[in-house]
CSV table of C-alpha atoms in Angstrom, one decimal:
chain,number,residue,atom,x,y,z
A,1429,MET,CA,28.6,-10.2,10.5
A,1430,GLU,CA,27.8,-13.6,12.2
A,1431,ARG,CA,24.6,-15.6,11.9
A,1432,PHE,CA,23.2,-18.0,14.5
A,1433,HIS,CA,20.2,-20.3,14.6
A,1434,LYS,CA,19.6,-22.2,17.8
A,1435,THR,CA,16.7,-24.3,19.3
A,1436,LEU,CA,15.9,-22.9,22.8
A,1437,ALA,CA,13.1,-25.4,23.6
A,1438,ASP,CA,10.7,-27.7,21.8
A,1439,GLY,CA,9.0,-25.4,19.3
A,1440,VAL,CA,11.1,-22.3,20.3
A,1441,GLU,CA,14.1,-21.1,18.2
A,1442,LEU,CA,16.4,-18.1,18.1
A,1443,VAL,CA,17.6,-16.6,14.8
A,1444,MET,CA,20.3,-14.0,15.3
A,1445,THR,CA,22.5,-11.7,13.3
A,1446,ARG,CA,25.5,-10.3,15.3
A,1447,THR,CA,26.8,-7.1,13.7
A,1448,ASN,CA,28.3,-3.7,14.5
A,1449,GLN,CA,27.0,-2.3,11.3
A,1450,PHE,CA,24.0,-0.5,12.7
A,1451,LYS,CA,23.3,2.1,15.5
A,1452,THR,CA,20.1,0.2,16.4
A,1453,GLY,CA,19.2,-3.3,17.4
A,1454,VAL,CA,16.2,-5.2,16.2
A,1455,PHE,CA,14.3,-7.7,18.3
A,1456,SER,CA,11.1,-9.6,17.3
A,1457,VAL,CA,9.0,-12.4,18.7
A,1458,THR,CA,6.9,-14.3,16.2
A,1459,LEU,CA,4.2,-16.9,17.1
A,1460,THR,CA,3.3,-19.1,14.1
A,1461,VAL,CA,0.0,-21.1,13.8
A,1462,PRO,CA,-1.8,-22.7,10.9
A,1463,LEU,CA,-3.8,-20.2,8.9
A,1464,ARG,CA,-7.4,-21.1,9.3
A,1465,ALA,CA,-10.6,-19.2,8.6
A,1466,ASP,CA,-12.1,-19.8,12.1
A,1467,THR,CA,-9.0,-18.4,13.9
A,1468,ALA,CA,-7.4,-15.9,11.6
A,1469,THR,CA,-9.4,-12.9,12.8
A,1470,ALA,CA,-8.7,-13.6,16.5
A,1471,TYR,CA,-5.0,-14.2,16.0
A,1472,ALA,CA,-4.7,-11.0,13.9
A,1473,LEU,CA,-6.5,-9.0,16.5
A,1474,ILE,CA,-4.6,-10.3,19.6
A,1475,PRO,CA,-1.4,-8.2,19.0
A,1476,ASP,CA,-3.4,-5.0,18.6
A,1477,VAL,CA,-5.3,-5.6,21.8
A,1478,LEU,CA,-2.1,-6.6,23.7
A,1479,TYR,CA,-0.5,-3.4,22.5
A,1480,ARG,CA,-3.2,-1.3,24.2
A,1481,GLY,CA,-1.7,-2.0,27.6
A,1482,SER,CA,0.0,-4.3,30.0
A,1483,ARG,CA,-0.5,-4.8,33.8
A,1484,ASN,CA,2.3,-2.4,34.6
A,1485,HIS,CA,1.6,0.0,31.7
A,1486,PRO,CA,-2.2,-0.1,31.4
A,1487,ASN,CA,-2.7,2.3,28.6
A,1488,MET,CA,-0.9,3.5,25.4
A,1489,GLU,CA,0.3,6.7,27.0
A,1490,SER,CA,2.1,4.6,29.7
A,1491,LEU,CA,3.6,2.3,27.0
A,1492,SER,CA,4.7,5.3,25.0
A,1493,ALA,CA,6.5,6.7,28.0
A,1494,ALA,CA,8.2,3.4,28.5
A,1495,THR,CA,9.6,3.4,25.0
A,1496,ASP,CA,10.6,7.0,25.4
A,1497,GLU,CA,12.8,6.0,28.3
A,1498,LEU,CA,14.5,3.5,26.0
A,1499,TYR,CA,15.8,6.4,23.8
A,1500,GLY,CA,12.6,6.4,21.8
A,1501,ALA,CA,12.5,2.7,21.0
A,1502,SER,CA,10.0,1.7,18.2
A,1503,LEU,CA,7.6,-1.1,19.1
A,1504,GLY,CA,4.6,-2.4,17.4
A,1505,PRO,CA,2.5,-5.5,16.5
A,1506,ALA,CA,3.0,-7.5,13.3
A,1507,VAL,CA,0.9,-9.9,11.3
A,1508,ARG,CA,2.4,-11.9,8.5
A,1509,GLN,CA,1.6,-14.9,6.3
A,1510,ARG,CA,4.1,-17.5,5.2
A,1511,GLY,CA,2.6,-20.3,3.1
A,1512,GLU,CA,-0.4,-21.7,4.9
A,1513,SER,CA,0.8,-20.3,8.2
A,1514,GLN,CA,-0.1,-17.1,10.1
A,1515,CYS,CA,2.6,-15.3,12.0
A,1516,VAL,CA,1.8,-12.8,14.7
A,1517,GLY,CA,3.9,-11.0,17.3
A,1518,PHE,CA,5.9,-7.9,18.0
A,1519,GLN,CA,8.9,-6.1,16.5
A,1520,CYS,CA,11.1,-3.7,18.4
A,1521,SER,CA,13.9,-1.4,17.3
A,1522,PHE,CA,16.1,0.3,19.9
A,1523,ILE,CA,19.4,2.1,20.1
A,1524,ASP,CA,22.4,-0.2,20.3
A,1525,ASP,CA,24.1,-0.2,23.8
A,1526,HIS,CA,27.3,1.2,22.3
A,1527,TYR,CA,25.5,4.5,21.6
A,1528,ALA,CA,23.6,4.8,25.0
A,1529,LEU,CA,24.7,7.3,27.6
A,1530,ASP,CA,26.6,6.3,30.7
A,1531,GLY,CA,26.9,2.7,29.7
A,1532,MET,CA,23.2,2.1,30.0
A,1533,ALA,CA,22.0,-1.3,28.9
A,1534,VAL,CA,19.0,-1.0,26.5
A,1535,LEU,CA,18.7,-4.5,25.3
A,1536,GLU,CA,17.5,-6.1,28.5
A,1537,PRO,CA,14.8,-3.5,29.3
A,1538,ALA,CA,13.7,-3.6,25.6
A,1539,PHE,CA,13.3,-7.4,25.7
A,1540,ALA,CA,11.5,-7.1,29.1
A,1541,LEU,CA,9.0,-4.6,27.7
A,1542,VAL,CA,8.1,-6.8,24.7
A,1543,GLY,CA,7.8,-9.8,27.1
A,1544,GLU,CA,5.6,-7.8,29.4
A,1545,ILE,CA,3.3,-6.7,26.6
A,1546,LEU,CA,3.0,-10.2,25.2
A,1547,LEU,CA,2.7,-12.2,28.4
A,1548,ASP,CA,1.3,-9.9,31.1
A,1549,PRO,CA,-1.5,-7.9,29.5
A,1550,TYR,CA,-3.9,-5.5,31.0
A,1551,THR,CA,-7.1,-7.4,32.1
A,1552,GLU,CA,-10.5,-6.8,33.5
A,1553,ASP,CA,-12.3,-9.6,35.4
A,1554,GLY,CA,-9.6,-12.0,34.3
A,1555,VAL,CA,-9.9,-11.4,30.5
A,1556,PHE,CA,-9.0,-8.6,28.0
A,1557,SER,CA,-10.7,-5.2,28.4
A,1558,GLN,CA,-14.0,-5.3,26.3
A,1559,ASP,CA,-13.4,-1.7,25.4
A,1560,PHE,CA,-9.9,-2.6,24.0
A,1561,VAL,CA,-11.4,-5.5,22.1
A,1562,ALA,CA,-14.2,-3.5,20.6
A,1563,SER,CA,-12.2,-0.6,19.5
A,1564,GLU,CA,-9.3,-2.7,18.0
A,1565,GLY,CA,-11.9,-5.0,16.4
A,1566,ALA,CA,-13.4,-1.9,14.6
A,1567,ASN,CA,-9.9,-0.8,13.6
A,1568,LEU,CA,-9.1,-4.2,12.2
A,1569,ALA,CA,-12.4,-4.3,10.3
A,1570,ASP,CA,-11.6,-0.9,8.8
A,1571,ARG,CA,-8.2,-2.2,7.6
A,1572,ILE,CA,-9.8,-5.2,6.0
A,1573,ALA,CA,-12.4,-3.1,4.3
A,1574,ALA,CA,-9.7,-0.6,3.1
A,1575,ARG,CA,-8.0,-3.3,1.0
A,1576,VAL,CA,-10.4,-2.5,-1.9
A,1577,ASN,CA,-9.1,1.1,-2.1
A,1578,ASP,CA,-5.8,0.0,-3.6
A,1579,LYS,CA,-7.1,-1.5,-6.8
A,1580,ARG,CA,-3.8,-3.0,-7.9
A,1581,GLY,CA,-3.4,-4.7,-4.5
A,1582,TRP,CA,-7.0,-5.7,-4.6
A,1583,SER,CA,-6.7,-7.4,-8.0
A,1584,ILE,CA,-3.8,-9.5,-6.7
A,1585,PHE,CA,-5.7,-10.3,-3.5
A,1586,ARG,CA,-8.7,-11.5,-5.5
A,1587,LEU,CA,-6.6,-13.5,-7.9
A,1588,VAL,CA,-5.0,-15.4,-5.0
A,1589,GLN,CA,-8.4,-15.9,-3.4
A,1590,GLU,CA,-9.7,-17.5,-6.6
A,1591,MET,CA,-6.6,-19.3,-7.5
A,1592,CYS,CA,-6.1,-20.9,-4.0
A,1593,ALA,CA,-9.8,-21.2,-3.2
A,1594,GLN,CA,-9.5,-24.8,-1.9
A,1595,GLU,CA,-6.3,-24.0,0.1
A,1596,ALA,CA,-5.7,-22.3,3.4
A,1597,TYR,CA,-3.4,-19.9,1.6
A,1598,ALA,CA,-6.5,-18.0,0.4
A,1599,VAL,CA,-7.6,-17.1,3.9
A,1600,ASP,CA,-7.0,-13.5,4.6
A,1601,LYS,CA,-4.3,-13.2,7.3
A,1602,LEU,CA,-6.3,-10.4,8.8
A,1603,GLY,CA,-9.5,-12.5,9.0
A,1604,ASP,CA,-12.9,-11.0,8.2
A,1605,ALA,CA,-14.5,-7.7,9.2
A,1606,GLN,CA,-17.7,-9.1,10.7
A,1607,THR,CA,-15.9,-11.4,13.0
A,1608,ALA,CA,-13.6,-8.6,14.1
A,1609,CYS,CA,-16.5,-6.4,15.0
A,1610,SER,CA,-18.4,-9.1,17.0
A,1611,MET,CA,-15.4,-10.5,18.9
A,1612,THR,CA,-15.9,-10.6,22.7
A,1613,ALA,CA,-13.2,-10.2,25.4
A,1614,GLN,CA,-13.7,-13.8,26.7
A,1615,ALA,CA,-13.5,-15.3,23.2
A,1616,LEU,CA,-10.4,-13.4,22.3
A,1617,TRP,CA,-8.8,-14.3,25.7
A,1618,ASP,CA,-9.4,-18.0,25.0
A,1619,HIS,CA,-7.7,-17.7,21.6
A,1620,TYR,CA,-4.8,-15.8,23.3
A,1621,ARG,CA,-4.2,-18.6,25.8
A,1622,THR,CA,-4.3,-21.2,22.9
A,1623,LEU,CA,-1.9,-19.1,20.9
A,1624,LEU,CA,0.6,-19.0,23.7
A,1625,ARG,CA,0.3,-22.7,24.3
A,1626,THR,CA,0.3,-24.1,20.7
A,1627,SER,CA,2.3,-21.7,18.5
A,1628,ARG,CA,5.8,-22.2,17.2
A,1629,VAL,CA,7.9,-19.3,18.6
A,1630,THR,CA,10.7,-17.6,16.7
A,1631,PHE,CA,12.8,-15.0,18.4
A,1632,TYR,CA,15.0,-12.8,16.2
A,1633,TYR,CA,17.8,-10.4,17.3
A,1634,GLY,CA,20.0,-8.3,15.2
A,1635,GLY,CA,22.7,-6.2,16.8
A,1636,SER,CA,26.1,-6.2,18.6
A,1637,ALA,CA,25.2,-8.3,21.6
A,1638,ASP,CA,26.6,-11.8,21.9
A,1639,VAL,CA,24.5,-15.0,21.8
A,1640,GLU,CA,24.8,-15.7,25.6
A,1641,ARG,CA,23.5,-12.3,26.5
A,1642,VAL,CA,20.6,-12.5,24.1
A,1643,GLU,CA,19.6,-16.0,25.4
A,1644,GLN,CA,19.7,-14.9,29.0
A,1645,ALA,CA,17.5,-11.8,28.2
A,1646,ILE,CA,15.0,-14.1,26.4
A,1647,ALA,CA,15.0,-16.6,29.3
A,1648,ARG,CA,14.2,-13.8,31.8
A,1649,SER,CA,11.6,-12.0,29.8
A,1650,PHE,CA,9.8,-14.9,28.1
A,1651,ALA,CA,10.1,-17.8,30.5
A,1652,PRO,CA,6.4,-19.0,30.0
A,1653,LEU,CA,7.1,-19.6,26.3
A,1654,LEU,CA,10.1,-21.8,27.0
A,1655,SER,CA,8.3,-24.6,28.8
A,1656,ALA,CA,5.2,-26.8,28.5
A,1657,ARG,CA,4.9,-26.4,24.8
A,1658,GLN,CA,3.1,-28.7,22.4
A,1659,ALA,CA,4.7,-30.1,19.2
A,1660,PRO,CA,6.1,-27.2,17.1
A,1661,VAL,CA,4.0,-26.0,14.2
A,1662,VAL,CA,5.5,-26.5,10.8
A,1663,CYS,CA,5.2,-23.7,8.3
A,1664,GLN,CA,2.8,-25.5,6.0
A,1665,VAL,CA,2.8,-25.2,2.2
A,1666,VAL,CA,0.3,-27.0,0.1
A,1667,ASP,CA,1.6,-27.4,-3.4
A,1668,ARG,CA,-1.5,-28.1,-5.5
A,1669,PRO,CA,-0.6,-29.1,-9.0
A,1670,GLN,CA,-2.1,-27.0,-11.8
A,1671,SER,CA,-5.2,-28.8,-13.0
A,1672,GLY,CA,-4.8,-28.2,-16.7
A,1673,GLU,CA,-7.8,-25.9,-16.9
A,1674,VAL,CA,-7.1,-22.2,-16.7
A,1675,ARG,CA,-9.8,-20.4,-14.8
A,1676,GLU,CA,-10.9,-16.8,-15.7
A,1677,VAL,CA,-12.6,-14.6,-13.2
A,1678,THR,CA,-14.1,-11.2,-13.7
A,1679,ASP,CA,-15.1,-8.6,-11.1
A,1680,VAL,CA,-17.0,-5.4,-12.0
A,1681,MET,CA,-16.4,-2.3,-10.0
A,1682,ASP,CA,-16.6,1.5,-10.4
A,1683,VAL,CA,-13.1,1.9,-11.8
A,1684,THR,CA,-11.8,3.8,-14.8
A,1685,GLN,CA,-8.7,1.6,-15.4
A,1686,GLY,CA,-8.8,-2.2,-15.7
A,1687,LYS,CA,-6.6,-4.5,-13.8
A,1688,LEU,CA,-5.4,-7.8,-15.3
A,1689,ALA,CA,-3.7,-10.3,-13.0
A,1690,LEU,CA,-2.4,-13.8,-14.0
A,1691,GLY,CA,-1.4,-16.4,-11.5
A,1692,PHE,CA,1.1,-19.2,-12.2
A,1693,ARG,CA,2.2,-22.2,-10.2
A,1694,THR,CA,6.0,-22.7,-10.1
A,1695,GLY,CA,5.9,-26.5,-10.2
A,1696,GLY,CA,7.1,-26.8,-6.6
A,1697,VAL,CA,10.1,-24.5,-7.0
A,1698,VAL,CA,10.2,-22.6,-3.7
A,1699,VAL,CA,12.8,-21.2,-1.4
A,1700,ASN,CA,15.4,-23.9,-0.6
A,1701,HIS,CA,14.6,-25.8,-3.9
A,1702,PRO,CA,17.7,-26.5,-6.1
A,1703,GLN,CA,16.1,-24.4,-8.9
A,1704,PHE,CA,15.1,-21.5,-6.8
A,1705,ALA,CA,18.0,-19.3,-7.9
A,1706,ALA,CA,17.1,-19.9,-11.5
A,1707,LEU,CA,13.5,-18.9,-10.7
A,1708,LEU,CA,14.6,-15.6,-9.2
A,1709,VAL,CA,16.5,-14.9,-12.4
A,1710,CYS,CA,13.6,-16.0,-14.6
A,1711,ASN,CA,11.2,-13.7,-12.7
A,1712,ALA,CA,13.6,-10.7,-13.1
A,1713,LEU,CA,14.1,-11.4,-16.8
A,1714,TYR,CA,10.3,-11.8,-17.4
A,1715,GLY,CA,8.8,-9.1,-15.3
A,1716,GLY,CA,10.6,-8.4,-12.1
A,1717,THR,CA,12.7,-5.4,-13.1
A,1718,ALA,CA,12.6,-2.2,-15.2
A,1719,HIS,CA,14.6,-4.0,-18.0
A,1720,SER,CA,12.3,-7.0,-18.0
A,1721,LYS,CA,10.4,-8.3,-21.1
A,1722,LEU,CA,7.1,-7.2,-19.6
A,1723,PHE,CA,8.3,-3.7,-19.0
A,1724,THR,CA,10.3,-3.1,-22.1
A,1725,ASN,CA,8.0,-4.8,-24.6
A,1726,VAL,CA,4.4,-4.9,-23.3
A,1727,ARG,CA,4.5,-1.6,-21.5
A,1728,GLU,CA,7.0,0.5,-23.4
A,1729,LYS,CA,7.2,-0.8,-27.0
A,1730,MET,CA,3.6,-2.0,-27.4
A,1731,SER,CA,2.0,0.5,-25.0
A,1732,LEU,CA,-0.6,-2.1,-23.9
A,1733,CYS,CA,-0.3,-1.6,-20.1
A,1734,TYR,CA,0.0,1.3,-17.8
A,1735,PHE,CA,2.2,-1.0,-15.7
A,1736,ALA,CA,3.1,-4.6,-16.0
A,1737,SER,CA,5.3,-6.6,-13.6
A,1738,SER,CA,5.7,-10.1,-12.1
A,1739,MET,CA,6.4,-11.1,-8.5
A,1740,LEU,CA,7.1,-14.3,-6.6
A,1741,ASP,CA,5.8,-15.8,-3.4
A,1742,LYS,CA,9.0,-17.8,-2.6
A,1743,VAL,CA,7.3,-19.8,0.2
A,1744,LYS,CA,4.1,-20.8,-1.5
A,1745,GLY,CA,5.5,-21.2,-5.0
A,1746,LEU,CA,3.4,-18.7,-7.0
A,1747,MET,CA,4.2,-16.2,-9.6
A,1748,VAL,CA,1.8,-13.3,-10.1
A,1749,VAL,CA,1.7,-10.9,-13.1
A,1750,SER,CA,0.0,-7.6,-12.3
A,1751,SER,CA,-0.9,-5.1,-14.9
A,1752,GLY,CA,-3.1,-2.0,-15.5
A,1753,VAL,CA,-5.0,-2.2,-18.8
A,1754,GLU,CA,-7.7,-0.3,-20.7
A,1755,PHE,CA,-10.9,-2.3,-20.8
A,1756,ALA,CA,-10.8,-2.7,-24.5
A,1757,LYS,CA,-7.3,-4.1,-24.5
A,1758,PHE,CA,-7.7,-7.0,-22.0
A,1759,GLY,CA,-7.5,-9.7,-24.7
A,1760,VAL,CA,-4.5,-8.4,-26.6
A,1761,ALA,CA,-2.7,-7.5,-23.4
A,1762,LYS,CA,-3.2,-11.0,-22.0
A,1763,GLU,CA,-1.8,-12.5,-25.2
A,1764,ALA,CA,1.2,-10.2,-25.1
A,1765,ILE,CA,2.0,-11.0,-21.5
A,1766,LEU,CA,1.8,-14.7,-22.2
A,1767,ALA,CA,3.9,-14.3,-25.3
A,1768,GLN,CA,6.7,-12.8,-23.3
A,1769,LEU,CA,6.8,-15.8,-21.0
A,1770,ASP,CA,6.8,-18.1,-24.1
A,1771,ALA,CA,9.8,-16.3,-25.3
A,1772,VAL,CA,11.7,-17.0,-22.1
A,1773,ARG,CA,10.6,-20.6,-22.2
A,1774,GLN,CA,12.0,-20.9,-25.7
A,1775,GLY,CA,15.3,-19.3,-24.7
A,1776,ASP,CA,14.6,-16.1,-26.7
A,1777,PHE,CA,16.7,-13.8,-24.6
A,1778,THR,CA,20.3,-12.5,-25.0
A,1779,GLN,CA,23.3,-13.1,-22.8
A,1780,GLU,CA,23.2,-9.4,-22.0
A,1781,GLU,CA,19.6,-9.7,-20.8
A,1782,LEU,CA,20.5,-12.7,-18.7
A,1783,GLU,CA,23.5,-10.9,-17.1
A,1784,ALA,CA,21.3,-7.8,-16.4
A,1785,ALA,CA,18.7,-10.0,-14.7
A,1786,ILE,CA,21.4,-11.8,-12.6
A,1787,ARG,CA,23.0,-8.5,-11.5
A,1788,SER,CA,19.6,-7.2,-10.5
A,1789,VAL,CA,18.8,-10.2,-8.4
A,1790,VAL,CA,22.3,-10.3,-6.8
A,1791,ASN,CA,22.2,-6.6,-6.0
A,1792,ALA,CA,18.7,-6.9,-4.4
A,1793,LEU,CA,19.9,-9.9,-2.3
A,1794,VAL,CA,23.1,-8.2,-1.2
A,1795,SER,CA,21.4,-4.9,-0.4
A,1796,ARG,CA,19.0,-6.6,2.1
A,1797,LYS,CA,22.0,-6.7,4.4
A,1798,ASP,CA,21.7,-2.9,4.7
A,1799,SER,CA,18.4,-3.1,6.4
A,1800,GLN,CA,17.7,-4.5,9.9
A,1801,GLY,CA,14.1,-5.0,9.0
A,1802,LEU,CA,14.7,-7.0,5.8
A,1803,MET,CA,17.2,-9.2,7.6
A,1804,GLU,CA,14.7,-9.9,10.3
A,1805,ASP,CA,12.1,-10.8,7.8
A,1806,ASP,CA,14.5,-13.0,5.9
A,1807,GLY,CA,15.8,-14.7,9.0
A,1808,VAL,CA,12.3,-15.5,10.4
A,1809,SER,CA,10.9,-16.6,7.0
A,1810,THR,CA,13.9,-18.9,6.2
A,1811,ALA,CA,13.7,-20.6,9.6
A,1812,LEU,CA,9.9,-21.1,9.3
A,1813,SER,CA,10.4,-22.5,5.8
A,1814,GLY,CA,12.9,-25.1,7.0
A,1815,GLY,CA,16.0,-23.4,5.6
A,1816,ASP,CA,19.3,-22.4,7.2
A,1817,PRO,CA,19.2,-18.7,8.1
A,1818,THR,CA,22.9,-18.7,9.0
A,1819,ARG,CA,23.9,-18.9,5.3
A,1820,PRO,CA,22.0,-16.1,3.5
A,1821,ASP,CA,24.9,-15.3,1.1
A,1822,GLU,CA,24.7,-18.8,-0.5
A,1823,LEU,CA,21.7,-17.8,-2.6
A,1824,ALA,CA,23.4,-14.8,-4.2
A,1825,GLN,CA,26.3,-17.1,-5.1
A,1826,GLN,CA,23.9,-19.6,-6.6
A,1827,VAL,CA,22.2,-16.8,-8.6
A,1828,GLU,CA,25.6,-15.8,-10.1
A,1829,GLN,CA,26.0,-19.3,-11.5
A,1830,VAL,CA,22.5,-19.5,-13.2
A,1831,THR,CA,22.8,-20.3,-16.9
A,1832,HIS,CA,20.7,-19.7,-20.0
A,1833,ALA,CA,19.5,-23.3,-19.9
A,1834,ASP,CA,18.7,-23.1,-16.2
A,1835,VAL,CA,16.3,-20.2,-16.8
A,1836,VAL,CA,14.6,-22.0,-19.8
A,1837,ALA,CA,14.1,-25.1,-17.7
A,1838,VAL,CA,12.5,-23.3,-14.8
A,1839,ALA,CA,10.3,-21.2,-17.1
A,1840,GLN,CA,9.0,-24.3,-18.7
A,1841,MET,CA,7.8,-25.4,-15.2
A,1842,LEU,CA,5.6,-22.3,-14.8
A,1843,ALA,CA,1.9,-23.2,-15.4
A,1844,LEU,CA,-0.8,-20.7,-15.8
A,1845,ASP,CA,-3.6,-21.4,-13.3
A,1846,THR,CA,-6.0,-18.4,-13.0
A,1847,ILE,CA,-6.6,-15.1,-14.9
A,1848,TYR,CA,-8.4,-12.3,-13.1
A,1849,TYR,CA,-10.0,-9.2,-14.7
A,1850,LEU,CA,-11.1,-6.1,-12.8
A,1851,THR,CA,-13.3,-4.1,-15.1
A,1852,GLY,CA,-15.6,-1.1,-15.0
A,1853,GLU,CA,-19.3,-1.1,-15.4
A,1854,GLU,CA,-19.0,0.2,-18.9
A,1855,GLY,CA,-16.1,-2.2,-19.7
C-alpha cells in the first residue's frame, strides 16, 4: 500500500492510496469553502441538483444507465463539515480494472462521468432546472427537519449549536429548511459558479492504478478546475478558549427519556497536535469504548444512564459526552459523569485499563485500512487539516507509546464548556 499527496494546481490537490487489496476503486472530488450561514444551504443543495442530470445524461434514469454500464458503479453526492469549513462533492465506487471483462478500462469513464455531472450539468435557459431545484430543495428541507427524530443525535446537535453559538462551526452543514424551499434556479446557479471558482479542490483515489494514470484522467475530466483558481481555502478552525463559566441549556420536548450532553474544549489538542495520540487514549479510557469508565461505572455499576459515551471532533477540538437519563436523575448523572473524568485527571486508572484503551484505539486505527470509504475520509480530512495523508500509520505508532502521565496531562486540559438537557414536559 502506497500513499501519495500532490499539488496539481493552486488550490487543487490529489490524495491517493495505491493498493491491490480491494476489488473496487474509490474516487471522490471534494470542494471546500468556509462554512457560512448565508451560503451553507445553497452549497449543500448544489450536489443534489447536479446529480439530477447532466447535459449528456439529462435525467436520473440516464445517469443510472451510465453507472450500470460501468459494472454497476456507485455514485452519489456528499456534504461534510471539517472545522469551520463545508465540504461538498461526489464519491464514486467502481470495479477495479483487474476484475473487468476483456481488459475494459473502468477508471477513465468513471472519472469522466463524475466530471460530467459536476462540470456539465443539465440546464434550462442557461441555469439549473427550476423543477430540479424545487424538488431537491424540498428533499433537503425534509432532511433538515428530520434531524429532530433522532433524539440522541439531536441533543448533540443542539449542544454544539449552543456551545459554538458565536462560531461558524455551529452553522448546520445542510443549511436551513426555509432557504432550501425558497431557493431559485438563478440564485443556485450563481452559487454554483462561485463554488467552482473559489473552492479548494481535493481529489482522492484509492485503487490499483498508478499516479500518472490518475493524474491524466483528472486532467481530461476536470480541466476547468485546474486553471484560473483563486487562493486556496484553508480548512479553518476557531479555537475559542473556554470562558470559565459553564453554560446550561434546557429544551423541553415530547420525550419519555431525557438526554444529557456535555461539551468540553480540548485546549487546542486536535489532529496533528503532539498530544493528539494521548487524547485518543484518554477518550477511549473515559467514554469511547465498552470498557470505558462511563460505560462500566456510570451505566453498568451505578445504573444511572441508558447509555453513556464520549466522542471527539478531531478537527475542531471538542469532546462530547452523550447519555440517556431519566428526568429525575439528571443531577446525579451529571455529577457521576464529571466524577469519572476527574478520576482520569487524577490518574485513577490501572495499567490494565490503560493498555485496554491503547489496544482499542490502535485496533480502530488499523482497521480503517480495511475500508475504502474510511481511507477516503481520512485522506481528505487529513489533507484539509494541514496534515500529511501519506503517513497514516504514524498515529497508531504514537498511540502505542502513550503513557499514564500523558493521559493525565491531556485530561487536565479538557474544560467543560456547556451542558445540555433534553427533558419531557413532565420532567
